[in-house]
GROMACS .gro file of N, CA and C in nm:
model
  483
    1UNK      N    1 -16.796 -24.429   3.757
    1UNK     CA    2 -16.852 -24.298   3.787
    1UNK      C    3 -16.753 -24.214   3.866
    2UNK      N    4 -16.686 -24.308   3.956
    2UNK     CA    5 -16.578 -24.174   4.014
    2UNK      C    6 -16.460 -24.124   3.906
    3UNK      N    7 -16.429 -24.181   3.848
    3UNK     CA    8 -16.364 -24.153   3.776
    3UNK      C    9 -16.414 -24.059   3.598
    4UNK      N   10 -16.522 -24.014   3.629
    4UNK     CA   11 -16.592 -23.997   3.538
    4UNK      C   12 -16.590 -23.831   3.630
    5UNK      N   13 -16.608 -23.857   3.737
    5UNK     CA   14 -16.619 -23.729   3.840
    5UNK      C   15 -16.508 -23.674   3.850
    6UNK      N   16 -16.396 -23.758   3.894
    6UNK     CA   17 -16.234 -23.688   3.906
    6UNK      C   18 -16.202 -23.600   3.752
    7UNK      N   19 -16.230 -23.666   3.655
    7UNK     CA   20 -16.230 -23.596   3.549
    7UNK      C   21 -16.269 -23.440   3.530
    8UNK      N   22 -16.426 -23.468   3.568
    8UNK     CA   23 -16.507 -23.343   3.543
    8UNK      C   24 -16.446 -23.264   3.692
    9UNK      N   25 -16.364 -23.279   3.812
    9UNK     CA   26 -16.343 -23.180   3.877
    9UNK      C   27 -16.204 -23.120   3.847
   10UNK      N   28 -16.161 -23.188   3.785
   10UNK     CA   29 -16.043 -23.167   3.726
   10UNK      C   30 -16.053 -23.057   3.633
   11UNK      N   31 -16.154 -23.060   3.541
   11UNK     CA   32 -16.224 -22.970   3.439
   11UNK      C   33 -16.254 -22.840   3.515
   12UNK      N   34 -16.336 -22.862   3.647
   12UNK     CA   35 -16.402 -22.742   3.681
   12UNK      C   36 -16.271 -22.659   3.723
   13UNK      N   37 -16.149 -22.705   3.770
   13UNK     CA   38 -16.063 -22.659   3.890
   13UNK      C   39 -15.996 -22.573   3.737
   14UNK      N   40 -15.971 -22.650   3.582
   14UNK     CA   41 -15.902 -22.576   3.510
   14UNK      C   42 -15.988 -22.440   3.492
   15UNK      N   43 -16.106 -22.425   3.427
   15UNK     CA   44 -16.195 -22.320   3.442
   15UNK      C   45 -16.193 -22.263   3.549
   16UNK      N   46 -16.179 -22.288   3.635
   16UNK     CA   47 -16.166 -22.170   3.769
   16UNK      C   48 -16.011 -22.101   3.767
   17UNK      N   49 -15.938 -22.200   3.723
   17UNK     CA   50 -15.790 -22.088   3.724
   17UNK      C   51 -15.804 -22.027   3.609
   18UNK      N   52 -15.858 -22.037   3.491
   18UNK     CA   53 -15.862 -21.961   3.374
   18UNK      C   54 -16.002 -21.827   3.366
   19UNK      N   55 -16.059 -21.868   3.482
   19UNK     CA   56 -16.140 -21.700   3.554
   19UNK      C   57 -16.055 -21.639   3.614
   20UNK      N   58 -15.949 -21.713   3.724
   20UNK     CA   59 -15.904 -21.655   3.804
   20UNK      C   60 -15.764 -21.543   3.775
   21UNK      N   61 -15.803 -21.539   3.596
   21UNK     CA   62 -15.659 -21.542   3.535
   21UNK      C   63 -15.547 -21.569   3.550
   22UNK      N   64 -15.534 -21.721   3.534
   22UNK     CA   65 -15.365 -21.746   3.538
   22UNK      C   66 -15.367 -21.833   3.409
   23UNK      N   67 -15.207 -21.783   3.378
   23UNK     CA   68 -15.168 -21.781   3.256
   23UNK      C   69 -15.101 -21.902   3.249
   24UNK      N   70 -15.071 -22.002   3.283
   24UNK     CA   71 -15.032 -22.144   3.320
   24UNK      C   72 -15.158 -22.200   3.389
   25UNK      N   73 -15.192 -22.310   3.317
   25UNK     CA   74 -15.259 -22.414   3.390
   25UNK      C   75 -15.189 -22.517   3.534
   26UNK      N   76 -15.257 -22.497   3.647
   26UNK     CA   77 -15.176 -22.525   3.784
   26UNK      C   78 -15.220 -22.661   3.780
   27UNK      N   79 -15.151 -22.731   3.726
   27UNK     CA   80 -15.198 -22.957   3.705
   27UNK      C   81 -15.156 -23.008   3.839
   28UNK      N   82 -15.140 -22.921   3.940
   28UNK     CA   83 -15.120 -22.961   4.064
   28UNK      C   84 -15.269 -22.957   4.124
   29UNK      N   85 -15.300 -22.858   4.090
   29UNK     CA   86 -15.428 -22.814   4.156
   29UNK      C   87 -15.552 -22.897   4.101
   30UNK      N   88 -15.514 -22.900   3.934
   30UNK     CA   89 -15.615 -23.009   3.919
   30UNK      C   90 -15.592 -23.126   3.929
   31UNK      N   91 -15.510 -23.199   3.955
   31UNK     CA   92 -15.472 -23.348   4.034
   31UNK      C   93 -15.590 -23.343   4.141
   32UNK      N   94 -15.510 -23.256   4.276
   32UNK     CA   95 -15.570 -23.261   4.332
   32UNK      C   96 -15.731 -23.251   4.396
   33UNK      N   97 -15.777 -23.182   4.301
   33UNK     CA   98 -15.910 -23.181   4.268
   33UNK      C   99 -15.988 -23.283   4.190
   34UNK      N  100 -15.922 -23.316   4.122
   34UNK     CA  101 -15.911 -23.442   4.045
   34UNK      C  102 -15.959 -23.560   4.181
   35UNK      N  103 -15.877 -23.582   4.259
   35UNK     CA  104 -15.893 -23.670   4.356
   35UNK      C  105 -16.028 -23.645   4.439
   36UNK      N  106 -16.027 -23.506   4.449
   36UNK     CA  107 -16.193 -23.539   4.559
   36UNK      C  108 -16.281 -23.567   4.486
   37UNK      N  109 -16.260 -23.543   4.314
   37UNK     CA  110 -16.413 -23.602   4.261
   37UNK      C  111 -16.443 -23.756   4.265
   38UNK      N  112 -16.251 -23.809   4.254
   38UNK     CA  113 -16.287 -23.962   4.237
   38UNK      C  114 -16.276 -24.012   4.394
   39UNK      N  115 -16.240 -23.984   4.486
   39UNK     CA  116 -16.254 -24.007   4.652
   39UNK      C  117 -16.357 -24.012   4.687
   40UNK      N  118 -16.412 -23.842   4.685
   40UNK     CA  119 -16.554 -23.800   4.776
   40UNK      C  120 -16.615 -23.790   4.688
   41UNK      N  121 -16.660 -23.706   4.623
   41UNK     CA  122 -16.796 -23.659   4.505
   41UNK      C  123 -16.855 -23.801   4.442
   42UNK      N  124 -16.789 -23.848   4.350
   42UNK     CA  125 -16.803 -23.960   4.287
   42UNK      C  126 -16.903 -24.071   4.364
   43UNK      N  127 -16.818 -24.136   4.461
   43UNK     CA  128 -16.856 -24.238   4.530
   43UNK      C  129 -17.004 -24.200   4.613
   44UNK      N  130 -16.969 -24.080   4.723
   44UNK     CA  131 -17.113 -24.022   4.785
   44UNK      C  132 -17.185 -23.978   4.694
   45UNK      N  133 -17.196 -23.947   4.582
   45UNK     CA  134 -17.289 -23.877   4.506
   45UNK      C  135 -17.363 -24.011   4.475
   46UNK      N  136 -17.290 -24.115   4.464
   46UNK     CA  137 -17.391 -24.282   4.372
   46UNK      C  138 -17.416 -24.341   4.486
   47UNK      N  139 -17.375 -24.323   4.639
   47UNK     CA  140 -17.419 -24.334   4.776
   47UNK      C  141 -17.565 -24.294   4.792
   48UNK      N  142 -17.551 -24.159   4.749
   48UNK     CA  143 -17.647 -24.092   4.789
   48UNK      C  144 -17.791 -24.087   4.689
   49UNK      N  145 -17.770 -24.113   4.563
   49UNK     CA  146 -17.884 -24.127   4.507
   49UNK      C  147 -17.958 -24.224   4.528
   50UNK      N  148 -17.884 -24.344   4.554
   50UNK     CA  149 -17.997 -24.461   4.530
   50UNK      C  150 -18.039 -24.411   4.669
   51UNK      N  151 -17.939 -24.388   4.740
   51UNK     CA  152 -18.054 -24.364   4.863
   51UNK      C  153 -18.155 -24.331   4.879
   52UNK      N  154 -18.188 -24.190   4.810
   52UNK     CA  155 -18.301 -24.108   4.786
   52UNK      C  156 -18.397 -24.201   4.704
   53UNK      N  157 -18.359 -24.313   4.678
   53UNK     CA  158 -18.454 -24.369   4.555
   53UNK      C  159 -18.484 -24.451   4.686
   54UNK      N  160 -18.417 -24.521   4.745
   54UNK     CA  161 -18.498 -24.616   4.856
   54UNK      C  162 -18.599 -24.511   4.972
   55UNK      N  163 -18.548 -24.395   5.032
   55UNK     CA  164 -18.642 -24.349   5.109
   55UNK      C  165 -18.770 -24.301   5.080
   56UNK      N  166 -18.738 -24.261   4.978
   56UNK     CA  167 -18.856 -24.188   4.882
   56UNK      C  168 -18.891 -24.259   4.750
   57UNK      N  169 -18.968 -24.377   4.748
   57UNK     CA  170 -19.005 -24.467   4.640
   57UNK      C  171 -19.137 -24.403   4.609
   58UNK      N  172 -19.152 -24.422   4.470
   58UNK     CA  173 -19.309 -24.398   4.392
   58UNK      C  174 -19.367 -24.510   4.390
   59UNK      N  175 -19.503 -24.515   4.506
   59UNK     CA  176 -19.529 -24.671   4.516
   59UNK      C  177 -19.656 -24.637   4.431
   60UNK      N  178 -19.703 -24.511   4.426
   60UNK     CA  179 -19.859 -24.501   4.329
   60UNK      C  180 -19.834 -24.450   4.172
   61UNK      N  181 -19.871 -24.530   4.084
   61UNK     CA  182 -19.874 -24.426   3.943
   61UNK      C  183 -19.919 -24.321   3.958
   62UNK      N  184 -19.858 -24.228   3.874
   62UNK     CA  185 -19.947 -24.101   3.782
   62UNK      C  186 -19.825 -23.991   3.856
   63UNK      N  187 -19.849 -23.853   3.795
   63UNK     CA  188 -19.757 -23.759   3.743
   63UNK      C  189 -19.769 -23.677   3.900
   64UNK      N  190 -19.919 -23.662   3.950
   64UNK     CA  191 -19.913 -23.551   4.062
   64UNK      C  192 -19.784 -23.671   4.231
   65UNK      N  193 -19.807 -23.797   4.233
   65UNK     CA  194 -19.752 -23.890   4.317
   65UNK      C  195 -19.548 -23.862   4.295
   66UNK      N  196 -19.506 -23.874   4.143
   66UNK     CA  197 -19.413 -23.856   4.051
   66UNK      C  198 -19.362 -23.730   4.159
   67UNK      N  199 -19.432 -23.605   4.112
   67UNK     CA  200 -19.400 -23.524   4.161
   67UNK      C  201 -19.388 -23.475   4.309
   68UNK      N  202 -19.440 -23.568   4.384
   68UNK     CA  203 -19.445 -23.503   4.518
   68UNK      C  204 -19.276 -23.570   4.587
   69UNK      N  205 -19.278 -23.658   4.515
   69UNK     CA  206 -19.165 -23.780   4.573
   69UNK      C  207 -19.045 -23.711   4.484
   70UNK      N  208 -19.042 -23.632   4.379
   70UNK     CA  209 -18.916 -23.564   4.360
   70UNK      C  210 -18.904 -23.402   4.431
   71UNK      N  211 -19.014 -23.394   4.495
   71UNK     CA  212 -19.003 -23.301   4.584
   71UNK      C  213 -18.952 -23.299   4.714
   72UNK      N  214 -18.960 -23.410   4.783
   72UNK     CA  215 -18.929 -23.477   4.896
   72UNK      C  216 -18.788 -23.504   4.880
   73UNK      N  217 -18.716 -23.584   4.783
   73UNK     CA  218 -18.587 -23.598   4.757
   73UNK      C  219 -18.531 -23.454   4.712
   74UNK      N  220 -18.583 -23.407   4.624
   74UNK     CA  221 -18.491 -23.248   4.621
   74UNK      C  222 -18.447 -23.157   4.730
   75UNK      N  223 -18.570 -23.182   4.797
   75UNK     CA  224 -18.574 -23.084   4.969
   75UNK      C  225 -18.458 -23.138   5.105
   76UNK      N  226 -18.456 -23.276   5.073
   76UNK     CA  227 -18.411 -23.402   5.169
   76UNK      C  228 -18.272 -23.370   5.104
   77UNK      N  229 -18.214 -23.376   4.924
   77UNK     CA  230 -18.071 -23.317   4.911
   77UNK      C  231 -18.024 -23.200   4.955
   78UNK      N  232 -18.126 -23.100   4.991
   78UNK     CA  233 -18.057 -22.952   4.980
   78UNK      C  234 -18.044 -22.917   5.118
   79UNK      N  235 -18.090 -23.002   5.203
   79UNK     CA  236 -18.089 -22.950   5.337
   79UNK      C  237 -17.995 -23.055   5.413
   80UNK      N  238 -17.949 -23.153   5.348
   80UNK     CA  239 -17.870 -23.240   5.423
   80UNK      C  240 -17.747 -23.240   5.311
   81UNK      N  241 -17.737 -23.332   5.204
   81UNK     CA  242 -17.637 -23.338   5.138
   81UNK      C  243 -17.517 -23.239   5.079
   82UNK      N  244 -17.614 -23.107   5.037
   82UNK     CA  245 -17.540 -23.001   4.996
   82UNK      C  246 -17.439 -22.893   5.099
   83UNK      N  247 -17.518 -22.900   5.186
   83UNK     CA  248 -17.404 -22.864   5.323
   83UNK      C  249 -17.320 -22.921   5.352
   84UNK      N  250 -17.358 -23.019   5.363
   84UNK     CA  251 -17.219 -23.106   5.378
   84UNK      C  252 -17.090 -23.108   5.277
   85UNK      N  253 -17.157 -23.151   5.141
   85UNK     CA  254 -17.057 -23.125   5.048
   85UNK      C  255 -16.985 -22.995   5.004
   86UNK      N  256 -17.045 -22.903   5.024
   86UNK     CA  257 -17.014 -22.721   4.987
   86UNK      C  258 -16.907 -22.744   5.120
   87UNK      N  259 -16.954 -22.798   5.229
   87UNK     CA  260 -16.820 -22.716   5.347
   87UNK      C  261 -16.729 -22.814   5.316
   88UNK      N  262 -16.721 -22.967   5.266
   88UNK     CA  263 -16.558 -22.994   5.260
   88UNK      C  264 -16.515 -23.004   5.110
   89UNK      N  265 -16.621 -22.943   5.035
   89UNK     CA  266 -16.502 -22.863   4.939
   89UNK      C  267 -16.455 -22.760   4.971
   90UNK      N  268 -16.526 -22.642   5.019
   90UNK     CA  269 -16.447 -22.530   5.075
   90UNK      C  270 -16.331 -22.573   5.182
   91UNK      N  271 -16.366 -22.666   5.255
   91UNK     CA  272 -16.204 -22.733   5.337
   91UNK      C  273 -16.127 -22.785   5.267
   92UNK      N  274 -16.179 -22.881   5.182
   92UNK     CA  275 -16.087 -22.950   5.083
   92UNK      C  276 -15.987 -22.855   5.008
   93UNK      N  277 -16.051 -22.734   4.941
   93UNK     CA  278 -15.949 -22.670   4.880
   93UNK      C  279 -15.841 -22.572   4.971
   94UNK      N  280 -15.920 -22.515   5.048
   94UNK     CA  281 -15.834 -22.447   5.191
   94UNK      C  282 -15.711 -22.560   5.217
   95UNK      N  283 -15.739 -22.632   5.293
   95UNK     CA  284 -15.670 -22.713   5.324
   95UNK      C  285 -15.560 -22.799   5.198
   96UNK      N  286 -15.613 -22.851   5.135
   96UNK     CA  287 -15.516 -22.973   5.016
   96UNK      C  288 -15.444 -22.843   4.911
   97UNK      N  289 -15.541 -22.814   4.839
   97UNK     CA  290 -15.524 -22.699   4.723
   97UNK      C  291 -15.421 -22.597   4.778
   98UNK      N  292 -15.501 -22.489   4.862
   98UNK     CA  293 -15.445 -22.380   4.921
   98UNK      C  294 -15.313 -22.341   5.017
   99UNK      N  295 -15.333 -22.517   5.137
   99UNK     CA  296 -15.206 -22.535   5.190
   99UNK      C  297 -15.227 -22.457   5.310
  100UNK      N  298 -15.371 -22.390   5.381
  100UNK     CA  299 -15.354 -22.350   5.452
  100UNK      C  300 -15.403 -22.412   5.594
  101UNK      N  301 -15.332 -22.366   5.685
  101UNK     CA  302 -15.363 -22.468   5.812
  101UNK      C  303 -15.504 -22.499   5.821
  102UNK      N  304 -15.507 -22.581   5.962
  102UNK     CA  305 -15.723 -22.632   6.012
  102UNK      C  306 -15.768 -22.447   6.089
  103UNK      N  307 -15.688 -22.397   6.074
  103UNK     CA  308 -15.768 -22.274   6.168
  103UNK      C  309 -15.815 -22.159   6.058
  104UNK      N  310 -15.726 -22.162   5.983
  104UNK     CA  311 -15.762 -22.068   5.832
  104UNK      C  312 -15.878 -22.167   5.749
  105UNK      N  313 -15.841 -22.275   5.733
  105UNK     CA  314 -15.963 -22.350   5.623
  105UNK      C  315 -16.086 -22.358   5.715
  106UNK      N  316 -16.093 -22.362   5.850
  106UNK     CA  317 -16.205 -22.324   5.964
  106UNK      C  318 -16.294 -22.187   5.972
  107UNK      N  319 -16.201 -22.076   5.929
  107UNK     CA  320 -16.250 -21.944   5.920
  107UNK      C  321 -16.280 -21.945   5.765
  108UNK      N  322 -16.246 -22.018   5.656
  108UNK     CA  323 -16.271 -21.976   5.527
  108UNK      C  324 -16.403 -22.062   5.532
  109UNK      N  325 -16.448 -22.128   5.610
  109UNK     CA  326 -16.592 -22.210   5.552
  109UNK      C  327 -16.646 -22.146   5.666
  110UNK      N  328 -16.641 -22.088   5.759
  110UNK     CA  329 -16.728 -22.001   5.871
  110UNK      C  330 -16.783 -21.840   5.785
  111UNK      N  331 -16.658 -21.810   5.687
  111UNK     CA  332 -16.711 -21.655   5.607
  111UNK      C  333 -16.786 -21.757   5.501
  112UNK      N  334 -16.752 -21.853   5.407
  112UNK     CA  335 -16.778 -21.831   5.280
  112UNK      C  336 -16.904 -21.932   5.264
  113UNK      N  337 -16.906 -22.075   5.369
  113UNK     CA  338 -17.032 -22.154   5.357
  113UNK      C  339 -17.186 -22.068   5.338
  114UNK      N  340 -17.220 -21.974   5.414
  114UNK     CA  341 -17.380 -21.889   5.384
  114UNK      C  342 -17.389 -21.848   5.258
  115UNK      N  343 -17.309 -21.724   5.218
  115UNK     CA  344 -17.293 -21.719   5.086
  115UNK      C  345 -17.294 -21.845   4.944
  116UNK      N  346 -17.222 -21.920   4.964
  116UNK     CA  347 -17.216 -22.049   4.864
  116UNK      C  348 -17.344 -22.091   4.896
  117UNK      N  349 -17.389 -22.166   5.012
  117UNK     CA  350 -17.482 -22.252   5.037
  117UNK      C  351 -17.604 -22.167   4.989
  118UNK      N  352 -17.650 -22.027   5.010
  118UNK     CA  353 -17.757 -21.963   4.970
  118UNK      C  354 -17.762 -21.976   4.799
  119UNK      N  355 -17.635 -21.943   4.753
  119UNK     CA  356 -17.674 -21.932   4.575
  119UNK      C  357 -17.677 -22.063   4.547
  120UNK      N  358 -17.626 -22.210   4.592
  120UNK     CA  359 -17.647 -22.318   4.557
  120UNK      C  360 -17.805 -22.347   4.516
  121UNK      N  361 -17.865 -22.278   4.649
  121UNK     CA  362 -18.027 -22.334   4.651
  121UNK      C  363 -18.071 -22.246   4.551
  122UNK      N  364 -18.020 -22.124   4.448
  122UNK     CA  365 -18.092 -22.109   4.336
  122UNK      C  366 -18.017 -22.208   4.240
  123UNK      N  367 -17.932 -22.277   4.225
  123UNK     CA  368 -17.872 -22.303   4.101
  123UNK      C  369 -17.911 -22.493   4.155
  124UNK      N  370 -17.896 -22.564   4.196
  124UNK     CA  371 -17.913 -22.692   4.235
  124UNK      C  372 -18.035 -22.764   4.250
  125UNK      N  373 -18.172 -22.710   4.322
  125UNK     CA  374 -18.269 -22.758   4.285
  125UNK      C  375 -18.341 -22.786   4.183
  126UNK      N  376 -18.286 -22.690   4.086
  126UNK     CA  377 -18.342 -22.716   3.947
  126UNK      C  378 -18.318 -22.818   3.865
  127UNK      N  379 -18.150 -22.833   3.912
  127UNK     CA  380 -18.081 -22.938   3.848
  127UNK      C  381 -18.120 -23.078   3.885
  128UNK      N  382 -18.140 -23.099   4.060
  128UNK     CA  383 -18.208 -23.174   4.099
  128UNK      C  384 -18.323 -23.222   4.084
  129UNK      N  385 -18.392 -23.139   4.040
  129UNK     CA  386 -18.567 -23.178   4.020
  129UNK      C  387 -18.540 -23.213   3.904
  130UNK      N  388 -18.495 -23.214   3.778
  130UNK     CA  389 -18.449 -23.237   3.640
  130UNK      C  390 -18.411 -23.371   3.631
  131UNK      N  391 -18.298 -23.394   3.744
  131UNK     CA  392 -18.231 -23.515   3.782
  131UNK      C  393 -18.281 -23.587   3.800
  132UNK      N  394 -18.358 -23.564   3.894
  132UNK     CA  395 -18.467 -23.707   3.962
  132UNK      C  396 -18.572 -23.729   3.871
  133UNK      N  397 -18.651 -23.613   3.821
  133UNK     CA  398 -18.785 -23.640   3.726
  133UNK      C  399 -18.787 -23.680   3.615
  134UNK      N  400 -18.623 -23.666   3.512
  134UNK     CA  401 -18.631 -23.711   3.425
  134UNK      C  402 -18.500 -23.840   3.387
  135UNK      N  403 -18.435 -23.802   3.468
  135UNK     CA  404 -18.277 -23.897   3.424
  135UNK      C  405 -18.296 -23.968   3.510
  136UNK      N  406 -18.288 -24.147   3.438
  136UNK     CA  407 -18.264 -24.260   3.533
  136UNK      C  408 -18.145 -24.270   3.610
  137UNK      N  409 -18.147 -24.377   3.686
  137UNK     CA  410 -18.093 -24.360   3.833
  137UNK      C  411 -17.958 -24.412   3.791
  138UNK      N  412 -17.944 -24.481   3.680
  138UNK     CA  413 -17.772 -24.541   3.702
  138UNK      C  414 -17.728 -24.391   3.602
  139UNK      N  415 -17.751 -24.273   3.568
  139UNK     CA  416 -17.722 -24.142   3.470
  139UNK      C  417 -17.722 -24.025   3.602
  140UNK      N  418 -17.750 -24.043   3.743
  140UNK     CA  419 -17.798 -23.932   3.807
  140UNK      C  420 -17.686 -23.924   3.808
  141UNK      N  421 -17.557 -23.939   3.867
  141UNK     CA  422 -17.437 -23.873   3.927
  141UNK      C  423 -17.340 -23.824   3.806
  142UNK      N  424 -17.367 -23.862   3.720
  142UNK     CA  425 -17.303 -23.820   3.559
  142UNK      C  426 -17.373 -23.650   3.519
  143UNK      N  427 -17.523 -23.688   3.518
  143UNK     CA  428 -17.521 -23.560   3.522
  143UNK      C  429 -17.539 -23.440   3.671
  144UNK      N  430 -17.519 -23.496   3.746
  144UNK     CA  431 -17.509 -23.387   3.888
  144UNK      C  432 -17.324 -23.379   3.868
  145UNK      N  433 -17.238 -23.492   3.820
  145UNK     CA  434 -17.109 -23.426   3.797
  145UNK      C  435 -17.095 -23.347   3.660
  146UNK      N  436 -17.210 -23.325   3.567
  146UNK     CA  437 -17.178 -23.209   3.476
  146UNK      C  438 -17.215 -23.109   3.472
  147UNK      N  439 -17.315 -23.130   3.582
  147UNK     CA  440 -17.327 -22.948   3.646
  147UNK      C  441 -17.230 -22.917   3.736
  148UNK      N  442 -17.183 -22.981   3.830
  148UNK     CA  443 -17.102 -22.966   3.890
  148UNK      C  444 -16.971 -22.895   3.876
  149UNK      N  445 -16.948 -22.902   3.736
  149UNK     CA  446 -16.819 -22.850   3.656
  149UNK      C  447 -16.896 -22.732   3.667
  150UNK      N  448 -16.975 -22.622   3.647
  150UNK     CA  449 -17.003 -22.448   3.670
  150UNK      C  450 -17.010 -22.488   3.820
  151UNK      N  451 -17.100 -22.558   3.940
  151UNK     CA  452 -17.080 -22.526   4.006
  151UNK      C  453 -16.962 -22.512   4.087
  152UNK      N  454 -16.864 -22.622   4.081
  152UNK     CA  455 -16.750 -22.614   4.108
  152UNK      C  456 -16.614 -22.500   4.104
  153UNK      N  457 -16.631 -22.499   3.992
  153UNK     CA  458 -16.587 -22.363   3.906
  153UNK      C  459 -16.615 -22.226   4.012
  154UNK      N  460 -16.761 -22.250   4.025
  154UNK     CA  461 -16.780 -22.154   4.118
  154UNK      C  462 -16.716 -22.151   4.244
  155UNK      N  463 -16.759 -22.229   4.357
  155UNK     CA  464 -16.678 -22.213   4.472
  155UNK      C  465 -16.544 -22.230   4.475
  156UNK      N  466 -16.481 -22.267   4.408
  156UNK     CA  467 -16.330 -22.240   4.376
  156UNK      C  468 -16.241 -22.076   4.364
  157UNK      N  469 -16.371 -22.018   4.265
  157UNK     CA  470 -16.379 -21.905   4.227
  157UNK      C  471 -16.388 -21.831   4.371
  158UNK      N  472 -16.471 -21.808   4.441
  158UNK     CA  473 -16.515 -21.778   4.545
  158UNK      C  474 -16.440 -21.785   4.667
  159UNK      N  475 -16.366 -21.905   4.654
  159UNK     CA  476 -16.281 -21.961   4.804
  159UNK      C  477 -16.155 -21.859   4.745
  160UNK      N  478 -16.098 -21.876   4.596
  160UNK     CA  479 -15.998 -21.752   4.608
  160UNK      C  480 -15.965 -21.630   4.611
  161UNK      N  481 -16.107 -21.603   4.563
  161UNK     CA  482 -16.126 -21.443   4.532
  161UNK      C  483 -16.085 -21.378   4.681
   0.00000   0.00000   0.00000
């Protein structure tokens, strides 16, 4: 799976330089991006699901129980996990990608984390509630890393603009 992730960030980082119009693909940039999917994303993302599957277990049948417990885990990702991950990709790329010191990649996630983190919570819960309600648990981080490729795409987009 991490390597299934390094892939797909690798993917998102090429799509973001080909918004960002550049006319050469930068294989530096996606290396390195490449690496936080198979480092960080990858690994915490299959960290983090089963987790959500142990705190929040469906111990009663039926659909209304189903649903309350992928509500609980959707709410429990977006308020803990996704902050976290949105600010050290925005450091990650400041910093590794961009090359710029801890005081600039400090001020680029102090402007740009509210912004990202607000449109995440329209674009991610959905994906999440999708995730959990319908895709089994050894498929969750496969597909949270193939959304990940637009979302990625995005804050990339965003951190350079």
């Amino acid at each position: 799976q991490a390597l299934i992730a390094a892939l797909l960030a690798a993917t998102a980082d090429a799509v973001a330089q080909r918004l960002l119009g550049a006319r050469r693909l930068a294989l530096r940039r996606c290396a390195l991006m490449s690496l936080y999917g198979m480092l960080w994303y990858g690994p915490s993302n299959h960290i983090w699901q089963r987790l959500l599957v142990r705190i929040f277990r469906s111990f009663q049948p039926g659909l209304l129980q189903h649903v309350q417990v992928v509500a609980q885990r959707v709410a429990l990702d977006q308020l803990t996990y996704a902050p976290v991950n949105n600010t050290l990709m925005i450091t990650y790329v400041a910093l590794v990608a961009d090359r710029l010191g801890w005081a600039a990649a400090r001020a680029k996630v102090r402007a740009e984390l509210p912004a990202v983190q607000l449109r995440g919570w329209r674009f991610w819960p959905c994906i999440q509630a999708v995730n959990q309600f319908l895709v089994p648990l050894r498929f969750r981080v496969l597909c949270n890393s193939a959304a990940a490729v637009c979302w990625t795409a995005f804050v990339i987009t965003r951190a350079r603009s």
